[in-house]
Amino acid sequence: MSANLSAIFYLISGILFILALRGLSSPETSRQGNYFGIAGMAISIIVTFLSVGNFGSGFIYVLLFLLIGGTIGAFIAFRIPMTAMPELVAGFHSLVGLAAVFVAISAFLNPEAFNLGVAGNIKLASLIEMSLGAAIGAITFSGSIIAFLKLRGIMSGAPITFKAQHLINLILGLLIIILIYYLCVSQSSNIFWSLVIISFLVGVLLIIPIGGADMPVVISMLNSYSGWAAAGIGFTLENTALIITGALVGSSGAILSYIMCKGMNRSFFNVILGGWGASDQNTTSETKEQKPVKNGNADDAAFLMKNASSVIIVPGYGMAVAQAQHALREMVDALKKNGVKVSYAIHPVAGRMPGHMNVLLAEANVPYDEVFELEEINNDFANCDVAYVIGANDVTNPVAKSDPQSPIYGMPVLDVEKSKSVLFVKRSLSPGYAGIDNDLFYRDNTLMLFADAKKMTEEIVKSL
């Protein structure tokens, strides 16, 4: 395929990627956005194959590994539950980063195959692009692995800090810049491998001090890193599609991270540098025992909601774990038959990643016009008869507004406590992902419904 024809098709794939991002900005158009993204990626892969030309005997190996990787990816996609989607995203980000590192290593060891010169005399521009791709890719890989372990519960979600942590990160960051400079000057293999190893270490050190409350921002941030790593390697390979795709992913991920930080009243740079979430929060079982809670059942909840004029549903990660979205839709339908106005309140970071709750509600065919973001619905809680909180915890915690010592202080939360009655579905009084006790449990207008979210909702449907 000629270079001009390849450029045209790469341009088309780039437009499709932009349309994909546009479509994914709304639940109503997200399916169409996915189709655009799939089409763009298919075009990119086919054009790349045709542009390379003669693979020789390696063609069979390329097809073999594509088949193996595609099969594994399809199997995981079909089997993965929505509750594990954040871990999956973190895992896939790590693979993107690792791929960038492997390509950089290949280009450094065998530059002739990439038309970058010869070993020891690689083009300066290519060396800079290669080293940046390797460094960002390594940071993305190790950082994503830590995020995966935290989200999976294998590693504690609490911030892991130590003395002089930020100073060490600063020194290592400057060291990476210095190593890239000397690599361009000397093209030493020892410096290249040192750059890769230190970058792996930086990825670990950047993510371990970030607490659970900020994990959605971390996922978005790592998504941005993986994009920039891909873009850097795209320059090395002189592949237009990879440059466009990487730039789109990198910039959109960075913008999303900034928007989320702004919505959480966080400093973007503090979250990136692991400077938030490390405060000492002493929430003990002794404190919980001293505070009385009101315990209710499905009949109590059904009575309150059936006699209400308005109900606001607040879904959270507990709903995702219990897969209670379909039972919730049944409950809402039953309430509507009784003339009750029902709305859904979605916090920007409810769940474990952006849009988590929106996707779950879309699975249950919840009408889009009944789902509202925090800034659209927060004022309505004061005039609401019943707030039904199903598995949300940190995003409803009033201490974010009242306790300056809390790790989530300053984060905008849903004003659930202003409702006349609050029905809080939860298995126990255990703290949320941020590790903080929720003051809402002990309010006079709160009725705790201790049970599995799906089972409790189904029992309420029967009572209704």
PDB file of N, CA, C and O in Angstrom, residues 385-412:
ATOM      1  N   ASP A 385     -38.605  13.012  50.160  1.00  0.00           N
ATOM      2  CA  ASP A 385     -39.181  12.271  51.292  1.00  0.00           C
ATOM      3  C   ASP A 385     -38.279  11.122  51.733  1.00  0.00           C
ATOM      4  O   ASP A 385     -38.058  10.912  52.928  1.00  0.00           O
ATOM      5  N   VAL A 386     -37.760  10.368  50.754  1.00  0.00           N
ATOM      6  CA  VAL A 386     -36.929   9.204  51.074  1.00  0.00           C
ATOM      7  C   VAL A 386     -35.731   9.145  50.134  1.00  0.00           C
ATOM      8  O   VAL A 386     -35.876   9.293  48.914  1.00  0.00           O
ATOM      9  N   ALA A 387     -34.545   8.948  50.708  1.00  0.00           N
ATOM     10  CA  ALA A 387     -33.345   8.664  49.923  1.00  0.00           C
ATOM     11  C   ALA A 387     -32.990   7.198  50.150  1.00  0.00           C
ATOM     12  O   ALA A 387     -32.819   6.770  51.295  1.00  0.00           O
ATOM     13  N   TYR A 388     -32.930   6.440  49.070  1.00  0.00           N
ATOM     14  CA  TYR A 388     -32.625   5.007  49.162  1.00  0.00           C
ATOM     15  C   TYR A 388     -31.181   4.809  48.719  1.00  0.00           C
ATOM     16  O   TYR A 388     -30.855   4.817  47.537  1.00  0.00           O
ATOM     17  N   VAL A 389     -30.281   4.644  49.704  1.00  0.00           N
ATOM     18  CA  VAL A 389     -28.849   4.491  49.424  1.00  0.00           C
ATOM     19  C   VAL A 389     -28.543   3.006  49.332  1.00  0.00           C
ATOM     20  O   VAL A 389     -28.661   2.276  50.322  1.00  0.00           O
ATOM     21  N   ILE A 390     -28.148   2.549  48.160  1.00  0.00           N
ATOM     22  CA  ILE A 390     -27.917   1.120  47.958  1.00  0.00           C
ATOM     23  C   ILE A 390     -26.438   0.879  47.655  1.00  0.00           C
ATOM     24  O   ILE A 390     -25.997   0.877  46.507  1.00  0.00           O
ATOM     25  N   GLY A 391     -25.669   0.732  48.723  1.00  0.00           N
ATOM     26  CA  GLY A 391     -24.265   0.377  48.588  1.00  0.00           C
ATOM     27  C   GLY A 391     -23.294   1.532  48.482  1.00  0.00           C
ATOM     28  O   GLY A 391     -22.088   1.313  48.472  1.00  0.00           O
ATOM     29  N   ALA A 392     -23.769   2.762  48.393  1.00  0.00           N
ATOM     30  CA  ALA A 392     -22.852   3.910  48.344  1.00  0.00           C
ATOM     31  C   ALA A 392     -22.410   4.246  49.767  1.00  0.00           C
ATOM     32  O   ALA A 392     -23.205   4.159  50.693  1.00  0.00           O
ATOM     33  N   ASN A 393     -21.163   4.638  49.940  1.00  0.00           N
ATOM     34  CA  ASN A 393     -20.681   4.918  51.291  1.00  0.00           C
ATOM     35  C   ASN A 393     -19.930   6.243  51.354  1.00  0.00           C
ATOM     36  O   ASN A 393     -20.465   7.237  51.837  1.00  0.00           O
ATOM     37  N   ASP A 394     -18.710   6.273  50.844  1.00  0.00           N
ATOM     38  CA  ASP A 394     -17.891   7.481  50.950  1.00  0.00           C
ATOM     39  C   ASP A 394     -18.549   8.687  50.289  1.00  0.00           C
ATOM     40  O   ASP A 394     -18.400   9.816  50.767  1.00  0.00           O
ATOM     41  N   VAL A 395     -19.279   8.462  49.197  1.00  0.00           N
ATOM     42  CA  VAL A 395     -19.867   9.586  48.445  1.00  0.00           C
ATOM     43  C   VAL A 395     -21.092  10.177  49.125  1.00  0.00           C
ATOM     44  O   VAL A 395     -21.649  11.169  48.654  1.00  0.00           O
ATOM     45  N   THR A 396     -21.525   9.581  50.260  1.00  0.00           N
ATOM     46  CA  THR A 396     -22.659  10.116  51.024  1.00  0.00           C
ATOM     47  C   THR A 396     -22.240  10.545  52.427  1.00  0.00           C
ATOM     48  O   THR A 396     -23.080  10.879  53.253  1.00  0.00           O
ATOM     49  N   ASN A 397     -20.950  10.512  52.696  1.00  0.00           N
ATOM     50  CA  ASN A 397     -20.451  10.747  54.057  1.00  0.00           C
ATOM     51  C   ASN A 397     -20.402  12.239  54.394  1.00  0.00           C
ATOM     52  O   ASN A 397     -19.634  12.993  53.790  1.00  0.00           O
ATOM     53  N   PRO A 398     -21.206  12.689  55.370  1.00  0.00           N
ATOM     54  CA  PRO A 398     -21.235  14.124  55.716  1.00  0.00           C
ATOM     55  C   PRO A 398     -19.927  14.664  56.270  1.00  0.00           C
ATOM     56  O   PRO A 398     -19.727  15.884  56.283  1.00  0.00           O
ATOM     57  N   VAL A 399     -19.021  13.793  56.758  1.00  0.00           N
ATOM     58  CA  VAL A 399     -17.762  14.294  57.331  1.00  0.00           C
ATOM     59  C   VAL A 399     -16.912  14.999  56.285  1.00  0.00           C
ATOM     60  O   VAL A 399     -16.017  15.782  56.617  1.00  0.00           O
ATOM     61  N   ALA A 400     -17.203  14.739  55.015  1.00  0.00           N
ATOM     62  CA  ALA A 400     -16.478  15.435  53.944  1.00  0.00           C
ATOM     63  C   ALA A 400     -16.738  16.936  54.002  1.00  0.00           C
ATOM     64  O   ALA A 400     -15.957  17.736  53.462  1.00  0.00           O
ATOM     65  N   LYS A 401     -17.821  17.320  54.666  1.00  0.00           N
ATOM     66  CA  LYS A 401     -18.171  18.741  54.789  1.00  0.00           C
ATOM     67  C   LYS A 401     -17.889  19.303  56.173  1.00  0.00           C
ATOM     68  O   LYS A 401     -17.900  20.526  56.347  1.00  0.00           O
ATOM     69  N   SER A 402     -17.647  18.432  57.154  1.00  0.00           N
ATOM     70  CA  SER A 402     -17.579  18.911  58.537  1.00  0.00           C
ATOM     71  C   SER A 402     -16.269  18.630  59.260  1.00  0.00           C
ATOM     72  O   SER A 402     -15.963  19.295  60.242  1.00  0.00           O
ATOM     73  N   ASP A 403     -15.478  17.667  58.790  1.00  0.00           N
ATOM     74  CA  ASP A 403     -14.268  17.267  59.515  1.00  0.00           C
ATOM     75  C   ASP A 403     -13.015  17.574  58.692  1.00  0.00           C
ATOM     76  O   ASP A 403     -12.670  16.825  57.778  1.00  0.00           O
ATOM     77  N   PRO A 404     -12.309  18.655  59.022  1.00  0.00           N
ATOM     78  CA  PRO A 404     -11.105  19.011  58.266  1.00  0.00           C
ATOM     79  C   PRO A 404     -10.001  17.960  58.343  1.00  0.00           C
ATOM     80  O   PRO A 404      -9.096  17.945  57.505  1.00  0.00           O
ATOM     81  N   GLN A 405     -10.060  17.063  59.340  1.00  0.00           N
ATOM     82  CA  GLN A 405      -9.027  16.031  59.485  1.00  0.00           C
ATOM     83  C   GLN A 405      -9.309  14.796  58.641  1.00  0.00           C
ATOM     84  O   GLN A 405      -8.468  13.907  58.537  1.00  0.00           O
ATOM     85  N   SER A 406     -10.475  14.741  58.037  1.00  0.00           N
ATOM     86  CA  SER A 406     -10.847  13.560  57.249  1.00  0.00           C
ATOM     87  C   SER A 406     -10.108  13.554  55.906  1.00  0.00           C
ATOM     88  O   SER A 406      -9.938  14.604  55.283  1.00  0.00           O
ATOM     89  N   PRO A 407      -9.679  12.369  55.445  1.00  0.00           N
ATOM     90  CA  PRO A 407      -9.002  12.275  54.133  1.00  0.00           C
ATOM     91  C   PRO A 407      -9.885  12.711  52.975  1.00  0.00           C
ATOM     92  O   PRO A 407      -9.380  13.069  51.923  1.00  0.00           O
ATOM     93  N   ILE A 408     -11.219  12.677  53.165  1.00  0.00           N
ATOM     94  CA  ILE A 408     -12.105  13.076  52.072  1.00  0.00           C
ATOM     95  C   ILE A 408     -12.674  14.484  52.283  1.00  0.00           C
ATOM     96  O   ILE A 408     -13.599  14.888  51.581  1.00  0.00           O
ATOM     97  N   TYR A 409     -12.125  15.227  53.240  1.00  0.00           N
ATOM     98  CA  TYR A 409     -12.640  16.573  53.518  1.00  0.00           C
ATOM     99  C   TYR A 409     -12.505  17.452  52.272  1.00  0.00           C
ATOM    100  O   TYR A 409     -11.464  17.479  51.613  1.00  0.00           O
ATOM    101  N   GLY A 410     -13.567  18.153  51.947  1.00  0.00           N
ATOM    102  CA  GLY A 410     -13.563  19.022  50.777  1.00  0.00           C
ATOM    103  C   GLY A 410     -14.109  18.358  49.530  1.00  0.00           C
ATOM    104  O   GLY A 410     -14.405  19.042  48.549  1.00  0.00           O
ATOM    105  N   MET A 411     -14.246  17.019  49.554  1.00  0.00           N
ATOM    106  CA  MET A 411     -14.805  16.339  48.398  1.00  0.00           C
ATOM    107  C   MET A 411     -16.311  16.548  48.355  1.00  0.00           C
ATOM    108  O   MET A 411     -16.990  16.274  49.344  1.00  0.00           O
ATOM    109  N   PRO A 412     -16.870  17.041  47.267  1.00  0.00           N
ATOM    110  CA  PRO A 412     -18.330  17.197  47.181  1.00  0.00           C
ATOM    111  C   PRO A 412     -19.019  15.845  47.332  1.00  0.00           C
ATOM    112  O   PRO A 412     -18.640  14.873  46.680  1.00  0.00           O
TER     113      PRO A 412
END
